[in-house]
JSON list of C-alpha atoms in Angstrom, two decimals:
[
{"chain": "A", "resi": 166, "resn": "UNK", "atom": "CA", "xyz": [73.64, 63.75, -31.86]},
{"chain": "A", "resi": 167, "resn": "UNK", "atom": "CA", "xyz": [70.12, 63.20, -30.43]},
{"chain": "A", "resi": 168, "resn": "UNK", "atom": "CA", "xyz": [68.48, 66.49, -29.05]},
{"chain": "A", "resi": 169, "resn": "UNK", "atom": "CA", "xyz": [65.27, 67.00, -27.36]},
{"chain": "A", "resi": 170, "resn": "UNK", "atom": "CA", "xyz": [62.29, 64.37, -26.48]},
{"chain": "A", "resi": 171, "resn": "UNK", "atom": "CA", "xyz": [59.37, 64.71, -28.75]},
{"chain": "A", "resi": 172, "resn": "UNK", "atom": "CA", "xyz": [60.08, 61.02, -29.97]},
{"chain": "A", "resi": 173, "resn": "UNK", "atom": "CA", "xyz": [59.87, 59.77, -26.52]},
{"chain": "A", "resi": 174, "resn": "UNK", "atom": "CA", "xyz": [56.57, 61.57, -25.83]},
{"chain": "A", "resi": 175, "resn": "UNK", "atom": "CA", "xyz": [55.29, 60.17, -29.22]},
{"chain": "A", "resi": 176, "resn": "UNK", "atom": "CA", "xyz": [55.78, 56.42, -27.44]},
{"chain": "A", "resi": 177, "resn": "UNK", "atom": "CA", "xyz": [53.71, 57.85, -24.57]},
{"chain": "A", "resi": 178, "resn": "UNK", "atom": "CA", "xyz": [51.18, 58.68, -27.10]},
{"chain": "A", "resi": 179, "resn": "UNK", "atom": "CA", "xyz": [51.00, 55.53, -28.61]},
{"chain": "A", "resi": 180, "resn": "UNK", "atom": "CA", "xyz": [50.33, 53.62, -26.07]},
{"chain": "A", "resi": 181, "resn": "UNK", "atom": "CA", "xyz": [46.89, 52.06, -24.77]},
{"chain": "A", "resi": 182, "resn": "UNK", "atom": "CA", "xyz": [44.80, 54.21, -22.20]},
{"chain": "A", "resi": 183, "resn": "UNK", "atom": "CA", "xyz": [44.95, 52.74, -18.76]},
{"chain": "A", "resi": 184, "resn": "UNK", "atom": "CA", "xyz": [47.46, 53.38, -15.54]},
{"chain": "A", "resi": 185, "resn": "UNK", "atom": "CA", "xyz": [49.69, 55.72, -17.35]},
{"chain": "A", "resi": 186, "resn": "UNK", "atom": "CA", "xyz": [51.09, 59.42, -16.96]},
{"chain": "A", "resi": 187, "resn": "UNK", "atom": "CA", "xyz": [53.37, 61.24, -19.04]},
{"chain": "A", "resi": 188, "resn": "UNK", "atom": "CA", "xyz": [55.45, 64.06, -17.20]},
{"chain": "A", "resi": 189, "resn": "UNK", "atom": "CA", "xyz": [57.75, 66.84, -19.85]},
{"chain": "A", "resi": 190, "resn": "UNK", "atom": "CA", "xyz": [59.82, 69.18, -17.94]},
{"chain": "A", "resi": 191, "resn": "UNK", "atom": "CA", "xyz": [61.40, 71.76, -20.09]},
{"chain": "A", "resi": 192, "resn": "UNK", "atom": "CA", "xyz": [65.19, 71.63, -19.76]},
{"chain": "A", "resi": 193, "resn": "UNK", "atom": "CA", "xyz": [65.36, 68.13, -18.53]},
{"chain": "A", "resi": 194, "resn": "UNK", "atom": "CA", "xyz": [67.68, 65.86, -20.13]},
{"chain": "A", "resi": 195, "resn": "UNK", "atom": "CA", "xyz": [68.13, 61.69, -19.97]},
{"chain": "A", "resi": 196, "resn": "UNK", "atom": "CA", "xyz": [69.81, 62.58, -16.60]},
{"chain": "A", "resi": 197, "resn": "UNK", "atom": "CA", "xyz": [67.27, 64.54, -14.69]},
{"chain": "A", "resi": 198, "resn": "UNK", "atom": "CA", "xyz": [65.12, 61.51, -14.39]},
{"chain": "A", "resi": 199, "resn": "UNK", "atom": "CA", "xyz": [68.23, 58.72, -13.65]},
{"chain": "A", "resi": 200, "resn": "UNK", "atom": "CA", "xyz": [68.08, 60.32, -10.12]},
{"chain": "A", "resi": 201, "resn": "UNK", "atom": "CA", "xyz": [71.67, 61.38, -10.31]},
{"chain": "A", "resi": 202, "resn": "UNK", "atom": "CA", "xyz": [72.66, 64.70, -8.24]},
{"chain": "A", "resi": 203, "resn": "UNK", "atom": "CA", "xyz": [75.14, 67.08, -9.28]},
{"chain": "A", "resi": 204, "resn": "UNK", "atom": "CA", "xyz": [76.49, 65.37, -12.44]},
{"chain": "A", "resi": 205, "resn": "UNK", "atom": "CA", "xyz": [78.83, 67.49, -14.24]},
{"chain": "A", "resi": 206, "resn": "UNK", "atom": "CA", "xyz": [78.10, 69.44, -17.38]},
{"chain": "A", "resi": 207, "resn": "UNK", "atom": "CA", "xyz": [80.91, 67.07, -19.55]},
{"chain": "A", "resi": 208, "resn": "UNK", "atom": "CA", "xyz": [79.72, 63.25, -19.00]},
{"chain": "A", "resi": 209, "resn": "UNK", "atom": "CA", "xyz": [82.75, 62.20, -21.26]},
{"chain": "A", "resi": 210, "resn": "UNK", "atom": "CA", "xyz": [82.36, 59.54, -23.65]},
{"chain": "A", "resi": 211, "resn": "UNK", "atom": "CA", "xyz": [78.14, 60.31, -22.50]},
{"chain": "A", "resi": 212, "resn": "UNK", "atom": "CA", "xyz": [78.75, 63.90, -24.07]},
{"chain": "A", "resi": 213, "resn": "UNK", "atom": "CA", "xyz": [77.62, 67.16, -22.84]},
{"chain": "A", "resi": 214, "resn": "UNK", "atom": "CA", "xyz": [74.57, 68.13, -20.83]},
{"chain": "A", "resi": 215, "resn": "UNK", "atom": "CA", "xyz": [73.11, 71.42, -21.59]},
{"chain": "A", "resi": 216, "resn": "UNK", "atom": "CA", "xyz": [73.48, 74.04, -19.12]},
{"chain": "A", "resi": 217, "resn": "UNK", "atom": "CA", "xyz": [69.61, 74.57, -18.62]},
{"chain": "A", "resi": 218, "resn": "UNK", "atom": "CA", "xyz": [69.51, 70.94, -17.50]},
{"chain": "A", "resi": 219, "resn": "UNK", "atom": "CA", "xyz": [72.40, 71.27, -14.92]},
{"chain": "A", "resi": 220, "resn": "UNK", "atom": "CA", "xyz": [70.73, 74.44, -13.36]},
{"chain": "A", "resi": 221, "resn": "UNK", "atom": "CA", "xyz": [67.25, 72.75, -13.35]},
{"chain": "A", "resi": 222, "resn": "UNK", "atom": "CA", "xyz": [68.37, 70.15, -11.45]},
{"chain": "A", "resi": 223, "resn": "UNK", "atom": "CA", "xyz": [67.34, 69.98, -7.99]},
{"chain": "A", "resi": 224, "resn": "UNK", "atom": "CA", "xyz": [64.03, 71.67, -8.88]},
{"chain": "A", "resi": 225, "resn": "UNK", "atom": "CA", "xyz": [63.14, 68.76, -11.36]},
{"chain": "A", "resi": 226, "resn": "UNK", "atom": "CA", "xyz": [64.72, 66.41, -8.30]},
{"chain": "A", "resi": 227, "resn": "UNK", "atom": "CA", "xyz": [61.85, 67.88, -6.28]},
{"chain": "A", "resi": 228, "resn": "UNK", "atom": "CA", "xyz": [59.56, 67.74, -8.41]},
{"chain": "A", "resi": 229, "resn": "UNK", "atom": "CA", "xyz": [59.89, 63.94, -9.97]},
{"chain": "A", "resi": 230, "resn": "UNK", "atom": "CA", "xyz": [59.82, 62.68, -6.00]},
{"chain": "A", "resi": 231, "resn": "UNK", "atom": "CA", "xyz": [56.85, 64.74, -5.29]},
{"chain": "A", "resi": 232, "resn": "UNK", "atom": "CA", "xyz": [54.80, 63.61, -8.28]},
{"chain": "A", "resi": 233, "resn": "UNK", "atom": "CA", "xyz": [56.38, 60.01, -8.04]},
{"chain": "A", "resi": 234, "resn": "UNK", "atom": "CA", "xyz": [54.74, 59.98, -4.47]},
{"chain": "A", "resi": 235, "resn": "UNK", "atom": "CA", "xyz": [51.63, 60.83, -5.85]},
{"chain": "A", "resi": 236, "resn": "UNK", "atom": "CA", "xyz": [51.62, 58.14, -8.44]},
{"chain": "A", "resi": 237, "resn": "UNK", "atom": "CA", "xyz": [51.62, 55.53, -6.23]},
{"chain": "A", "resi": 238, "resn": "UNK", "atom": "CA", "xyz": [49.57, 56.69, -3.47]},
{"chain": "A", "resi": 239, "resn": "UNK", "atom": "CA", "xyz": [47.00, 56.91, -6.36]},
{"chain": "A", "resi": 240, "resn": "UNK", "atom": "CA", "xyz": [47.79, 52.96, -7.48]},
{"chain": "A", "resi": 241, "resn": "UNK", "atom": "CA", "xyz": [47.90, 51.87, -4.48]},
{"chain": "A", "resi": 242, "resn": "UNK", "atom": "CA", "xyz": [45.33, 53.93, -2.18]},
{"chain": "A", "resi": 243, "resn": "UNK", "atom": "CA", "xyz": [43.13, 54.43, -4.70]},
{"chain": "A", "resi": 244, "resn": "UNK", "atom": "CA", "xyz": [43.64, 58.00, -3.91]},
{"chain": "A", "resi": 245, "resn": "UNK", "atom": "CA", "xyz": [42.82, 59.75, -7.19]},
{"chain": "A", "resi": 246, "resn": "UNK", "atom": "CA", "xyz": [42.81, 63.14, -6.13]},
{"chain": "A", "resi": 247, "resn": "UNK", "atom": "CA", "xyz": [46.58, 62.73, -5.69]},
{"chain": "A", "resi": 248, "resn": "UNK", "atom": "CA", "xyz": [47.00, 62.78, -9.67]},
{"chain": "A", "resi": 249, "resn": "UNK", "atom": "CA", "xyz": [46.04, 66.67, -9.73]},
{"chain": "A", "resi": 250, "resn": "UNK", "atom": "CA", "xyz": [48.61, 68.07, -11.18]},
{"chain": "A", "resi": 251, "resn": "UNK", "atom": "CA", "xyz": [51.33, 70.41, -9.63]},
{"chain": "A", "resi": 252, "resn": "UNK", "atom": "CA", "xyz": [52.15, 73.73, -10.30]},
{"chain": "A", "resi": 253, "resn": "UNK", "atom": "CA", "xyz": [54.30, 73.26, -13.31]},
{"chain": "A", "resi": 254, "resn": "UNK", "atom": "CA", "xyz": [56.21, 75.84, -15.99]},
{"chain": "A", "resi": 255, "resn": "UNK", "atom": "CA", "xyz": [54.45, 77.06, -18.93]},
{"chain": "A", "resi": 256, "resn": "UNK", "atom": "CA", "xyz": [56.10, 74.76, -21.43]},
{"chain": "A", "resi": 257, "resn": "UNK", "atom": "CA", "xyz": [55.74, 71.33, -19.12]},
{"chain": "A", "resi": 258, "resn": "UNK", "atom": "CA", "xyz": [53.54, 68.52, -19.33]},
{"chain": "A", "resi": 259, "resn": "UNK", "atom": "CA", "xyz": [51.58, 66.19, -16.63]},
{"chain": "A", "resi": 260, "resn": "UNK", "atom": "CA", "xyz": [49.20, 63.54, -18.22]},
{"chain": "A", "resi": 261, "resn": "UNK", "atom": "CA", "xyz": [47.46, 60.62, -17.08]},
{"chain": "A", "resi": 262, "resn": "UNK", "atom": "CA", "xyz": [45.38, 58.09, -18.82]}
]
């Protein structure tokens, strides 16, 4: 079964500079970016979340609409003090470019 992200965040890598950001949260799974609250630990036939993502939840909710807001107030007002990054944990990521 497929475990953590570091393939995904290789794509990121690869790809050309230009209007891109790259956001890791520690303990988020496939699910705490699909915008889906309070999904259940056993998905079924989807398999099993790990605890650490069910209990991160709402503060990686939070976090994706904050920085989401900033993303586009940057591509679309040209506001590019709005990319700063937040205050993350010690083992996240935020990059642009």
């Amino acid at each position: 079964r497929y475990r953590g992200g570091e393939t995904r965040w290789q794509v990121f890598e690869g790809l050309p500079a230009g209007a891109k950001a790259g956001l890791w949260l520690d303990g988020a799974d496939h699910f705490s970016f699909a915008g889906q609250r309070g999904l259940p630990r056993t998905l079924g036939a989807l398999g099993e979340r790990e605890a650490v993502a069910v209990a991160r939840e709402p503060a990686h909710h939070a976090l994706l609409a904050r920085l989401s807001t900033q993303w586009w107030r940057a591509m679309l007002l040209g506001d590019a003090a709005a990319l700063q990054a937040p205050a993350l944990g010690p083992a996240d990521r935020w990059v642009i470019g």
